[in-house]
Amino acid sequence: MNLTPEIVTVLMFSGVFLSVLTGFPFALGIGTMGFAIGTLVFGLPSTMELYYSRIFAQITNYTLLAVPLFVFMGNMLERSGITEKLFETLYILLGRLRGGLAIATVLMGTILAACVGVIAASVTALALLALGPMVKRGYDKALASGTVCAAGTLGILIPPSIMLVVYGPAAGVSVGKLFFGAFFPGFLLSLLYCAYILIYCLINKKAGPAVPPEEIAGISFSTKMKMLSVSLLPPLILILAVLGSIFFGIAAPTEAAAVGAFAATILAIVYRRFSWEVLKSVAIDTVRLSGMVFLILAMASAFVGVFLRAGCGEVVANVIMKSPGGKWGAFIVMMAILFFLGMFIDWLGIVLLLVPIVTPIATKLGFDPIWFAMMVCINLQMSFLTPPFAYAIFFLKGTAPPELGIETGHIIRGVIPFIILIMVGLALCIAFPQIILWLPSKMF
């Protein structure tokens, strides 16, 4: 059938939105849509050959082997007991500050992000550990719930992030450089969160009251330092083992992920949380999540193959390149599209569908691919907090104990300041690109 690239572009994007809005499984929706349109445009034999080559390339991609390994590492760490010890220590050290428990939650989320890299695990762990103590001690419910959601979403940016592992092959850039490009932006957001909580609680003294002195009385300084070293040292060693081996060129991300998975298992054994039941549970969860990721990877790659072969990439590029304002106008248009789609489509779908299309455009405009990748990733972090499809809000609402009285309205009001802070972080990275580019330039 003689279909112009413009018509094919409209048909394919319309099909994606239709599958999302009707609740059809995303992977099957884009896979079916791509196959149907490919058959109309190229014929059945060519489409089948294209699907075979694209899917085979994805499922045999060595770099993507890091996905199940990092997922295994995160799941095992979640069950190792390390999170409970760490929060107890931070609770004692920071509880006497106004907003101290919320700041402890952000720090906890930052460390979890560098160990786990899976949003669902981070938000769930923080909700179970930190939300109850904050609400029971009189914290504003919006502040408490917003802090948990925002801190939990740091795992999508701070390495080793699953999103960065998937992004690298999709954009044709080094996963190792993405890891270290995300390092300072992730910690910048963490610092902005802590500063906001501290200032807000100093102004509004009832929002985050300090823990009563009697709750943590009688604990000496030496005991606090011992607790800190016991709870903080193991995850720091794990982080250094994984990221250090990549930074110094000792191992690629896939090998480093294997080291992390092994080290997480050792930690579970040391903390006496390891059992065959735990191993079975971790393995099943890993297979489920990895299977979903690889199914979407395969179908999205095939969909994009049809999209690009039909000439739709040039159609999108021409529209974006003609944006008023030159290269920065085009950049704003791309960021706006990503932000809008993030409210409706999961990050995985956006990365796999749009990144192969917009990355060549950004490179043609003169943007560094690592810098542009971080702009996309920081933007997509907001997608976990922006309704209607805000996964962090859903995770928290589903995990929060009913007796705490956390309503969806509390959570939405709570995340709004953190969405603004992410935008501030994005603006700082635009104004000072070396926040992103300095560390990757020092890699061995």
Short mmCIF file of C-alpha atoms in Angstrom, two decimals:
data_model
loop_
_atom_site.label_atom_id
_atom_site.label_comp_id
_atom_site.label_asym_id
_atom_site.label_seq_id
_atom_site.Cartn_x
_atom_site.Cartn_y
_atom_site.Cartn_z
CA MET A 1 0.00 0.00 0.00
CA ASN A 2 1.30 3.46 -0.91
CA LEU A 3 1.38 5.36 2.40
CA THR A 4 3.46 8.53 2.79
CA PRO A 5 5.85 8.82 5.78
CA GLU A 6 3.64 11.57 7.22
CA ILE A 7 0.57 9.30 7.22
CA VAL A 8 2.55 6.40 8.70
CA THR A 9 3.86 8.70 11.46
CA VAL A 10 0.33 9.76 12.40
CA LEU A 11 -0.94 6.17 12.29
CA MET A 12 1.87 4.79 14.46
CA PHE A 13 1.68 7.49 17.14
CA SER A 14 -2.12 7.26 17.16
CA GLY A 15 -1.86 3.51 17.62
CA VAL A 16 0.46 3.90 20.61
CA PHE A 17 -1.88 6.37 22.32
CA LEU A 18 -4.89 4.22 21.58
CA SER A 19 -3.28 1.15 23.13
CA VAL A 20 -2.30 3.15 26.24
CA LEU A 21 -5.72 4.76 26.68
CA THR A 22 -7.59 1.46 26.24
CA GLY A 23 -5.38 -0.30 28.78
CA PHE A 24 -4.04 -2.81 26.24
CA PRO A 25 -0.67 -4.30 27.35
CA PHE A 26 1.95 -1.84 26.13
CA ALA A 27 4.40 -4.37 24.67
CA LEU A 28 1.71 -6.24 22.76
CA GLY A 29 0.10 -2.99 21.62
CA ILE A 30 3.23 -1.51 20.04
CA GLY A 31 4.34 -4.89 18.70
CA THR A 32 1.02 -5.52 16.97
CA MET A 33 0.75 -1.94 15.69
CA GLY A 34 4.26 -1.99 14.25
CA PHE A 35 3.72 -5.37 12.60
CA ALA A 36 0.38 -4.35 11.05
CA ILE A 37 1.67 -1.08 9.62
CA GLY A 38 4.93 -2.70 8.52
CA THR A 39 2.95 -5.32 6.60
CA LEU A 40 0.89 -2.60 4.90
CA VAL A 41 3.94 -0.54 3.94
CA PHE A 42 6.66 -3.14 3.22
CA GLY A 43 4.77 -6.42 2.83
CA LEU A 44 4.70 -9.46 5.13
CA PRO A 45 8.10 -11.05 4.27
CA SER A 46 10.08 -7.80 4.78
CA THR A 47 8.25 -7.04 8.04
CA MET A 48 8.90 -10.53 9.41
CA GLU A 49 12.59 -10.23 8.52
CA LEU A 50 12.77 -6.80 10.17
CA TYR A 51 11.06 -8.06 13.34
CA TYR A 52 13.35 -11.08 13.54
CA SER A 53 16.55 -9.06 13.18
CA ARG A 54 15.50 -6.31 15.63
CA ILE A 55 14.19 -8.69 18.31
CA PHE A 56 17.20 -11.01 18.04
CA ALA A 57 19.57 -8.05 18.37
CA GLN A 58 17.87 -6.96 21.60
CA ILE A 59 17.69 -10.31 23.36
CA THR A 60 21.34 -11.09 22.54
CA ASN A 61 22.67 -7.66 23.57
CA TYR A 62 25.40 -8.35 26.14
CA THR A 63 25.07 -4.94 27.80
CA LEU A 64 21.41 -5.59 28.63
CA LEU A 65 22.42 -8.64 30.67
CA ALA A 66 23.10 -6.06 33.39
CA VAL A 67 19.33 -5.54 33.78
CA PRO A 68 18.48 -8.86 35.52
CA LEU A 69 21.74 -8.72 37.50
CA PHE A 70 21.02 -5.24 38.89
CA VAL A 71 17.40 -6.23 39.56
CA PHE A 72 18.63 -9.30 41.46
CA MET A 73 21.05 -7.11 43.43
CA GLY A 74 18.30 -4.68 44.40
CA ASN A 75 15.84 -7.40 45.40
CA MET A 76 18.44 -9.21 47.50
CA LEU A 77 19.51 -5.99 49.25
CA GLU A 78 15.89 -5.19 50.03
CA ARG A 79 15.63 -8.51 51.88
CA SER A 80 19.06 -8.32 53.54
CA GLY A 81 17.92 -6.11 56.42
CA ILE A 82 20.31 -3.33 55.48
CA THR A 83 17.52 -0.78 55.05
CA GLU A 84 16.15 -1.23 58.58
CA LYS A 85 19.60 -0.78 60.18
CA LEU A 86 20.37 2.27 58.06
CA PHE A 87 17.09 4.06 58.79
CA GLU A 88 17.40 3.36 62.52
CA THR A 89 20.84 4.99 62.51
CA LEU A 90 19.74 8.03 60.49
CA TYR A 91 16.67 8.34 62.73
CA ILE A 92 18.91 8.61 65.81
CA LEU A 93 21.42 10.98 64.19
CA LEU A 94 18.95 13.41 62.57
CA GLY A 95 15.79 13.01 64.64
CA ARG A 96 16.48 16.04 66.83
CA LEU A 97 16.41 18.38 63.80
CA ARG A 98 13.16 19.93 62.62
CA GLY A 99 12.36 17.91 59.53
CA GLY A 100 15.13 15.51 60.52
CA LEU A 101 13.11 12.37 59.81
CA ALA A 102 12.22 13.67 56.34
CA ILE A 103 15.88 14.49 55.67
CA ALA A 104 16.80 11.01 56.91
CA THR A 105 14.26 9.62 54.43
CA VAL A 106 15.90 11.52 51.55
CA LEU A 107 19.37 10.31 52.58
CA MET A 108 17.99 6.80 52.90
CA GLY A 109 16.47 7.08 49.43
CA THR A 110 19.79 8.32 48.04
CA ILE A 111 21.71 5.36 49.44
CA LEU A 112 18.99 2.93 48.35
CA ALA A 113 19.13 4.44 44.85
CA ALA A 114 22.85 3.72 44.65
CA CYS A 115 22.26 0.14 45.80
CA VAL A 116 18.90 -0.87 44.34
CA GLY A 117 18.10 1.15 41.20
CA VAL A 118 14.47 -0.03 41.11
CA ILE A 119 11.75 2.55 41.89
CA ALA A 120 9.11 0.12 43.16
CA ALA A 121 11.54 -1.38 45.69
CA SER A 122 12.78 2.03 46.89
CA VAL A 123 9.35 3.65 47.33
CA THR A 124 7.93 0.54 49.02
CA ALA A 125 10.88 0.25 51.42
CA LEU A 126 10.72 3.94 52.35
CA ALA A 127 6.95 3.83 52.79
CA LEU A 128 7.18 0.88 55.17
CA LEU A 129 10.15 2.23 57.12
CA ALA A 130 9.78 6.01 57.20
CA LEU A 131 6.18 7.04 56.56
CA GLY A 132 4.79 5.64 59.82
CA PRO A 133 7.42 7.24 62.12
CA MET A 134 6.94 10.63 60.44
CA VAL A 135 3.13 10.68 60.56
CA LYS A 136 2.99 9.32 64.13
CA ARG A 137 5.31 12.11 65.30
CA GLY A 138 3.09 14.83 63.87
CA TYR A 139 4.65 15.43 60.47
CA ASP A 140 2.46 17.08 57.86
CA LYS A 141 1.04 14.20 55.80
CA ALA A 142 1.68 15.99 52.50
CA LEU A 143 5.33 16.61 53.41
CA ALA A 144 5.84 13.04 54.65
CA SER A 145 4.25 11.38 51.62
CA GLY A 146 5.87 13.76 49.12
CA THR A 147 9.28 13.12 50.66
CA VAL A 148 8.87 9.34 50.41
CA CYS A 149 7.80 9.56 46.75
CA ALA A 150 10.56 11.98 45.74
CA ALA A 151 13.31 10.13 47.62
CA GLY A 152 12.15 6.83 46.14
CA THR A 153 12.35 8.13 42.58
CA LEU A 154 16.06 8.99 42.94
CA GLY A 155 16.66 5.35 42.05
CA ILE A 156 15.76 6.04 38.43
CA LEU A 157 18.68 8.49 38.10
CA ILE A 158 21.45 7.66 40.57
CA PRO A 159 23.57 4.77 39.25
CA PRO A 160 23.29 1.82 38.95
CA SER A 161 19.92 2.74 37.46
CA ILE A 162 18.00 0.27 35.30
CA MET A 163 16.87 3.19 33.13
CA LEU A 164 20.48 4.08 32.31
CA VAL A 165 21.26 0.46 31.41
CA VAL A 166 18.33 0.45 28.97
CA TYR A 167 19.02 3.98 27.70
CA GLY A 168 22.62 3.26 26.65
CA PRO A 169 21.90 0.69 23.91
CA ALA A 170 18.77 2.60 22.82
CA ALA A 171 20.78 5.78 22.22
CA GLY A 172 24.05 4.13 21.21
CA VAL A 173 26.03 5.66 24.10
CA SER A 174 28.23 4.15 26.81
CA VAL A 175 26.31 2.88 29.85
CA GLY A 176 29.39 3.52 32.00
CA LYS A 177 29.51 7.17 30.94
CA LEU A 178 25.78 7.48 31.59
CA PHE A 179 26.32 6.13 35.12
CA PHE A 180 28.88 8.78 35.93
CA GLY A 181 27.04 11.50 34.05
CA ALA A 182 24.07 10.86 36.36
CA PHE A 183 26.17 10.81 39.53
CA PHE A 184 26.29 14.53 40.37
CA PRO A 185 22.78 15.39 39.06
CA GLY A 186 21.33 12.66 41.28
CA PHE A 187 23.09 13.94 44.37
CA LEU A 188 22.24 17.54 43.40
CA LEU A 189 18.54 16.63 43.52
CA SER A 190 19.06 14.92 46.87
CA LEU A 191 20.73 18.09 48.20
CA LEU A 192 17.88 20.27 46.88
CA TYR A 193 15.32 18.02 48.57
CA CYS A 194 17.14 18.23 51.93
CA ALA A 195 17.52 22.02 51.68
CA TYR A 196 13.82 22.45 50.88
CA ILE A 197 12.73 20.24 53.81
CA LEU A 198 15.04 22.04 56.25
CA ILE A 199 13.89 25.53 55.19
CA TYR A 200 10.21 24.54 55.03
CA CYS A 201 10.28 23.01 58.52
CA LEU A 202 12.12 26.01 59.97
CA ILE A 203 9.43 28.32 58.57
CA ASN A 204 6.49 26.03 59.35
CA LYS A 205 7.50 24.56 62.71
CA LYS A 206 4.49 22.24 62.92
CA ALA A 207 5.23 20.58 59.56
CA GLY A 208 8.18 18.51 60.79
CA PRO A 209 8.62 18.55 64.59
CA ALA A 210 11.82 17.24 66.13
CA VAL A 211 11.82 13.86 67.84
CA PRO A 212 11.37 14.20 71.64
CA PRO A 213 14.77 14.05 73.42
CA GLU A 214 13.74 11.12 75.61
CA GLU A 215 13.33 8.87 72.55
CA ILE A 216 17.02 8.95 71.73
CA ALA A 217 18.47 9.86 75.14
CA GLY A 218 21.26 7.78 76.61
CA ILE A 219 22.97 6.94 73.32
CA SER A 220 26.60 8.04 73.46
CA PHE A 221 28.50 9.61 70.58
CA SER A 222 30.74 6.56 70.22
CA THR A 223 27.68 4.30 70.02
CA LYS A 224 26.19 6.51 67.31
CA MET A 225 29.43 6.35 65.30
CA LYS A 226 29.55 2.58 65.69
CA MET A 227 25.94 2.28 64.48
CA LEU A 228 26.74 4.54 61.53
CA SER A 229 29.77 2.51 60.49
CA VAL A 230 27.97 -0.83 60.85
CA SER A 231 24.93 0.31 58.84
CA LEU A 232 26.64 2.55 56.28
CA LEU A 233 29.91 0.75 55.53
CA PRO A 234 28.45 -2.37 53.82
CA PRO A 235 26.34 -0.46 51.25
CA LEU A 236 29.22 1.96 50.60
CA ILE A 237 31.57 -0.96 49.91
CA LEU A 238 28.97 -2.41 47.56
CA ILE A 239 28.55 0.91 45.73
CA LEU A 240 32.32 1.36 45.41
CA ALA A 241 32.75 -2.21 44.17
CA VAL A 242 30.15 -1.73 41.44
CA LEU A 243 30.77 1.86 40.34
CA GLY A 244 34.51 1.90 41.11
CA SER A 245 35.16 -1.09 38.88
CA ILE A 246 33.38 0.71 36.01
CA PHE A 247 35.05 4.08 36.62
CA PHE A 248 38.60 2.67 36.68
CA GLY A 249 37.99 0.49 33.64
CA ILE A 250 38.31 -2.77 35.57
CA ALA A 251 34.89 -4.05 34.51
CA ALA A 252 32.08 -3.20 32.11
CA PRO A 253 28.60 -2.50 33.59
CA THR A 254 27.52 -6.11 33.02
CA GLU A 255 30.48 -7.56 34.94
CA ALA A 256 30.04 -4.92 37.66
CA ALA A 257 26.37 -5.90 37.95
CA ALA A 258 27.43 -9.52 38.50
CA VAL A 259 29.80 -8.37 41.26
CA GLY A 260 26.95 -6.39 42.83
CA ALA A 261 24.56 -9.36 42.72
CA PHE A 262 27.16 -11.58 44.39
CA ALA A 263 28.02 -8.95 47.03
CA ALA A 264 24.33 -8.40 47.84
CA THR A 265 23.95 -12.13 48.45
CA ILE A 266 26.98 -12.10 50.76
CA LEU A 267 25.46 -9.18 52.71
CA ALA A 268 22.21 -11.10 53.14
CA ILE A 269 24.22 -14.05 54.51
CA VAL A 270 26.20 -11.80 56.88
CA TYR A 271 23.00 -10.19 58.20
CA ARG A 272 21.50 -13.68 58.62
CA ARG A 273 18.59 -12.93 56.30
CA PHE A 274 19.56 -15.41 53.59
CA SER A 275 17.60 -18.62 53.06
CA TRP A 276 16.56 -20.77 50.13
CA GLU A 277 13.07 -19.25 50.37
CA VAL A 278 14.56 -15.76 50.12
CA LEU A 279 16.69 -16.82 47.15
CA LYS A 280 13.64 -18.34 45.45
CA SER A 281 11.57 -15.20 46.06
CA VAL A 282 14.34 -12.93 44.76
CA ALA A 283 14.84 -15.10 41.68
CA ILE A 284 11.11 -15.14 40.86
CA ASP A 285 10.80 -11.35 41.27
CA THR A 286 13.89 -10.86 39.11
CA VAL A 287 12.55 -13.08 36.33
CA ARG A 288 9.16 -11.33 36.39
CA LEU A 289 10.56 -7.81 36.16
CA SER A 290 13.31 -8.72 33.70
CA GLY A 291 10.85 -10.62 31.52
CA MET A 292 8.60 -7.57 31.33
CA VAL A 293 11.57 -5.32 30.49
CA PHE A 294 12.87 -7.61 27.74
CA LEU A 295 9.42 -8.10 26.21
CA ILE A 296 8.98 -4.33 25.95
CA LEU A 297 12.58 -4.01 24.70
CA ALA A 298 11.96 -6.49 21.90
CA MET A 299 8.61 -5.08 20.80
CA ALA A 300 9.72 -1.44 21.05
CA SER A 301 12.85 -2.16 19.02
CA ALA A 302 10.76 -3.79 16.28
CA PHE A 303 8.27 -0.89 16.36
CA VAL A 304 11.08 1.68 16.05
CA GLY A 305 12.59 -0.36 13.21
CA VAL A 306 9.36 -0.05 11.22
CA PHE A 307 9.07 3.64 12.19
CA LEU A 308 12.56 4.53 10.98
CA ARG A 309 12.47 2.35 7.86
CA ALA A 310 9.21 4.01 6.79
CA GLY A 311 10.92 7.41 6.91
CA CYS A 312 9.00 8.63 9.95
CA GLY A 313 12.21 9.61 11.77
CA GLU A 314 12.88 12.26 9.13
CA VAL A 315 9.31 13.55 9.48
CA VAL A 316 9.72 14.02 13.24
CA ALA A 317 13.20 15.52 12.81
CA ASN A 318 11.95 18.06 10.26
CA VAL A 319 9.10 19.16 12.54
CA ILE A 320 11.39 19.57 15.57
CA MET A 321 14.22 21.25 13.63
CA LYS A 322 11.77 23.88 12.34
CA SER A 323 10.83 24.93 15.90
CA PRO A 324 11.20 28.68 16.54
CA GLY A 325 14.19 29.65 18.66
CA GLY A 326 16.87 27.60 16.93
CA LYS A 327 18.55 24.69 18.72
CA TRP A 328 17.22 25.72 22.14
CA GLY A 329 13.71 26.04 20.79
CA ALA A 330 14.00 22.50 19.43
CA PHE A 331 15.41 21.36 22.80
CA ILE A 332 12.44 22.87 24.67
CA VAL A 333 10.02 21.17 22.26
CA MET A 334 11.68 17.78 22.85
CA MET A 335 11.65 18.25 26.63
CA ALA A 336 7.99 19.32 26.54
CA ILE A 337 7.05 16.25 24.50
CA LEU A 338 8.87 13.96 26.95
CA PHE A 339 7.26 15.65 29.96
CA PHE A 340 3.78 15.32 28.44
CA LEU A 341 4.25 11.68 27.44
CA GLY A 342 5.65 10.93 30.90
CA MET A 343 2.23 11.66 32.38
CA PHE A 344 0.70 8.80 30.36
CA ILE A 345 3.40 6.32 29.30
CA ASP A 346 5.87 4.35 31.41
CA TRP A 347 9.52 5.50 31.24
CA LEU A 348 10.54 2.24 29.57
CA GLY A 349 8.21 2.84 26.65
CA ILE A 350 9.39 6.43 26.25
CA VAL A 351 13.09 5.50 26.34
CA LEU A 352 12.70 2.67 23.86
CA LEU A 353 10.34 4.48 21.47
CA LEU A 354 11.54 8.08 21.52
CA VAL A 355 15.22 8.02 22.48
CA PRO A 356 16.32 6.34 19.20
CA ILE A 357 14.38 9.08 17.38
CA VAL A 358 15.34 12.22 19.35
CA THR A 359 19.01 11.38 20.09
CA PRO A 360 20.14 11.79 16.43
CA ILE A 361 18.21 15.07 16.31
CA ALA A 362 19.95 16.32 19.47
CA THR A 363 23.36 15.27 18.13
CA LYS A 364 22.66 17.04 14.84
CA LEU A 365 21.77 20.19 16.80
CA GLY A 366 25.16 20.05 18.52
CA PHE A 367 24.18 18.75 21.98
CA ASP A 368 26.53 16.33 23.73
CA PRO A 369 24.80 12.89 23.78
CA ILE A 370 25.68 12.24 27.45
CA TRP A 371 24.42 15.68 28.50
CA PHE A 372 21.24 15.25 26.46
CA ALA A 373 20.72 11.78 27.95
CA MET A 374 20.76 13.27 31.45
CA MET A 375 18.27 15.93 30.40
CA VAL A 376 15.94 13.16 29.24
CA CYS A 377 16.48 11.06 32.38
CA ILE A 378 15.93 13.96 34.81
CA ASN A 379 12.81 14.86 32.84
CA LEU A 380 11.55 11.28 33.03
CA GLN A 381 12.13 11.22 36.79
CA MET A 382 9.23 13.67 37.01
CA SER A 383 7.00 11.14 35.24
CA PHE A 384 6.91 9.08 38.44
CA LEU A 385 5.42 12.07 40.28
CA THR A 386 3.10 13.63 37.69
CA PRO A 387 -0.53 12.40 37.57
CA PRO A 388 -2.51 10.74 36.13
CA PHE A 389 -0.05 7.83 35.70
CA ALA A 390 2.37 8.66 38.53
CA TYR A 391 3.79 5.29 39.54
CA ALA A 392 5.45 6.53 42.75
CA ILE A 393 2.07 7.82 43.96
CA PHE A 394 0.45 4.46 43.17
CA PHE A 395 3.25 2.55 44.94
CA LEU A 396 2.95 4.72 48.05
CA LYS A 397 -0.84 4.64 48.14
CA GLY A 398 -0.80 0.85 47.83
CA THR A 399 1.86 0.40 50.53
CA ALA A 400 0.92 3.03 53.14
CA PRO A 401 -0.74 1.45 56.21
CA PRO A 402 -4.46 2.44 56.28
CA GLU A 403 -4.26 3.62 59.90
CA LEU A 404 -1.98 6.50 58.86
CA GLY A 405 -4.84 8.12 56.92
CA ILE A 406 -2.78 9.00 53.85
CA GLU A 407 -5.10 10.13 51.06
CA THR A 408 -4.24 10.57 47.39
CA GLY A 409 -4.74 14.33 47.85
CA HIS A 410 -2.01 14.40 50.52
CA ILE A 411 0.42 12.66 48.18
CA ILE A 412 -0.32 14.89 45.17
CA ARG A 413 0.06 18.07 47.26
CA GLY A 414 3.24 16.66 48.72
CA VAL A 415 4.98 15.88 45.41
CA ILE A 416 4.33 19.29 43.78
CA PRO A 417 7.28 21.07 45.52
CA PHE A 418 9.58 18.19 44.57
CA ILE A 419 8.50 18.37 40.91
CA ILE A 420 9.47 22.06 41.00
CA LEU A 421 12.82 21.13 42.58
CA ILE A 422 13.49 18.62 39.79
CA MET A 423 12.83 21.43 37.29
CA VAL A 424 15.32 23.59 39.22
CA GLY A 425 17.87 20.76 39.04
CA LEU A 426 17.23 20.44 35.30
CA ALA A 427 17.79 24.19 34.86
CA LEU A 428 21.06 24.04 36.83
CA CYS A 429 22.33 21.20 34.64
CA ILE A 430 21.46 23.25 31.54
CA ALA A 431 23.23 26.33 32.92
CA PHE A 432 26.25 24.36 34.16
CA PRO A 433 26.72 21.33 31.86
CA GLN A 434 29.93 20.30 33.65
CA ILE A 435 27.73 19.02 36.50
CA ILE A 436 27.05 16.17 34.08
CA LEU A 437 30.11 16.07 31.85
CA TRP A 438 33.03 16.46 34.28
CA LEU A 439 33.00 12.99 35.85
CA PRO A 440 32.58 11.00 32.58
CA SER A 441 35.56 12.92 31.16
CA LYS A 442 37.75 11.53 33.98
CA MET A 443 36.87 7.88 33.38
CA PHE A 444 39.70 5.47 32.57
#
